[in-house]
Coordinates of C-alpha atoms in Angstrom, one line a residue:
M13 CA 79.9 -23.4 -64.7
L14 CA 76.2 -22.7 -65.4
V15 CA 74.5 -20.0 -63.1
A16 CA 70.9 -19.1 -63.8
G17 CA 71.2 -20.4 -67.3
R18 CA 74.4 -18.4 -68.1
E19 CA 77.8 -19.7 -68.6
V20 CA 80.2 -18.3 -66.0
K21 CA 83.9 -18.9 -66.3
V22 CA 85.6 -19.5 -62.9
T23 CA 89.5 -19.6 -63.1
N24 CA 92.3 -20.7 -60.7
L25 CA 90.1 -23.1 -58.7
E26 CA 93.2 -24.6 -57.0
K27 CA 94.3 -21.2 -55.7
V28 CA 94.5 -21.4 -51.9
F29 CA 92.2 -18.9 -50.2
F30 CA 92.5 -20.0 -46.6
P31 CA 96.0 -21.5 -46.0
K32 CA 95.5 -22.5 -42.4
M33 CA 92.5 -24.7 -43.4
G34 CA 93.9 -25.6 -46.8
L35 CA 90.8 -24.4 -48.5
T36 CA 90.8 -23.3 -52.1
K37 CA 88.8 -21.0 -54.4
G38 CA 87.1 -24.1 -55.7
D39 CA 86.1 -25.1 -52.2
L40 CA 84.6 -21.6 -51.6
V41 CA 82.8 -21.7 -55.0
Q42 CA 81.3 -25.1 -54.1
Y43 CA 80.3 -23.9 -50.6
Y44 CA 78.4 -20.9 -52.2
V45 CA 76.7 -23.3 -54.7
D46 CA 75.7 -25.5 -51.8
V47 CA 74.1 -22.8 -49.7
A48 CA 72.7 -20.6 -52.5
D49 CA 69.1 -21.9 -52.2
A50 CA 69.0 -21.3 -48.4
V51 CA 70.8 -17.9 -48.5
L52 CA 70.0 -16.0 -51.7
H53 CA 66.5 -14.9 -50.7
H54 CA 67.8 -13.4 -47.5
V55 CA 70.4 -11.2 -49.3
A56 CA 68.4 -10.2 -52.3
R57 CA 68.3 -6.5 -52.9
R58 CA 70.8 -5.8 -50.1
P59 CA 74.0 -3.8 -50.6
M60 CA 77.1 -6.0 -50.6
Q61 CA 80.8 -5.4 -50.9
M62 CA 83.7 -7.6 -51.6
K63 CA 87.2 -7.3 -50.1
R64 CA 89.7 -8.5 -52.6
H65 CA 92.9 -10.3 -51.6
P66 CA 94.7 -10.9 -55.0
G67 CA 97.8 -12.3 -53.2
G68 CA 95.9 -14.5 -50.8
V69 CA 94.1 -13.9 -47.5
E70 CA 97.3 -13.0 -45.8
G71 CA 98.4 -10.5 -48.4
D72 CA 97.4 -6.9 -49.2
F73 CA 93.7 -6.3 -50.0
F74 CA 91.5 -3.6 -51.6
Y75 CA 87.8 -3.0 -52.0

């Protein structure tokens, strides 16, 4: 995947992130790509955090 002129490797696109809706990591990446132009200028230079769920959304998590 090319992001801002740089190659970014995205793995496990078929990993299910939201089982109740059947949405995968690939679906989430595509959503982020689709909304990026409208959203990025609103979140630029703002602190962000990501809550990681390595075993899926219903498993354990860490920051």
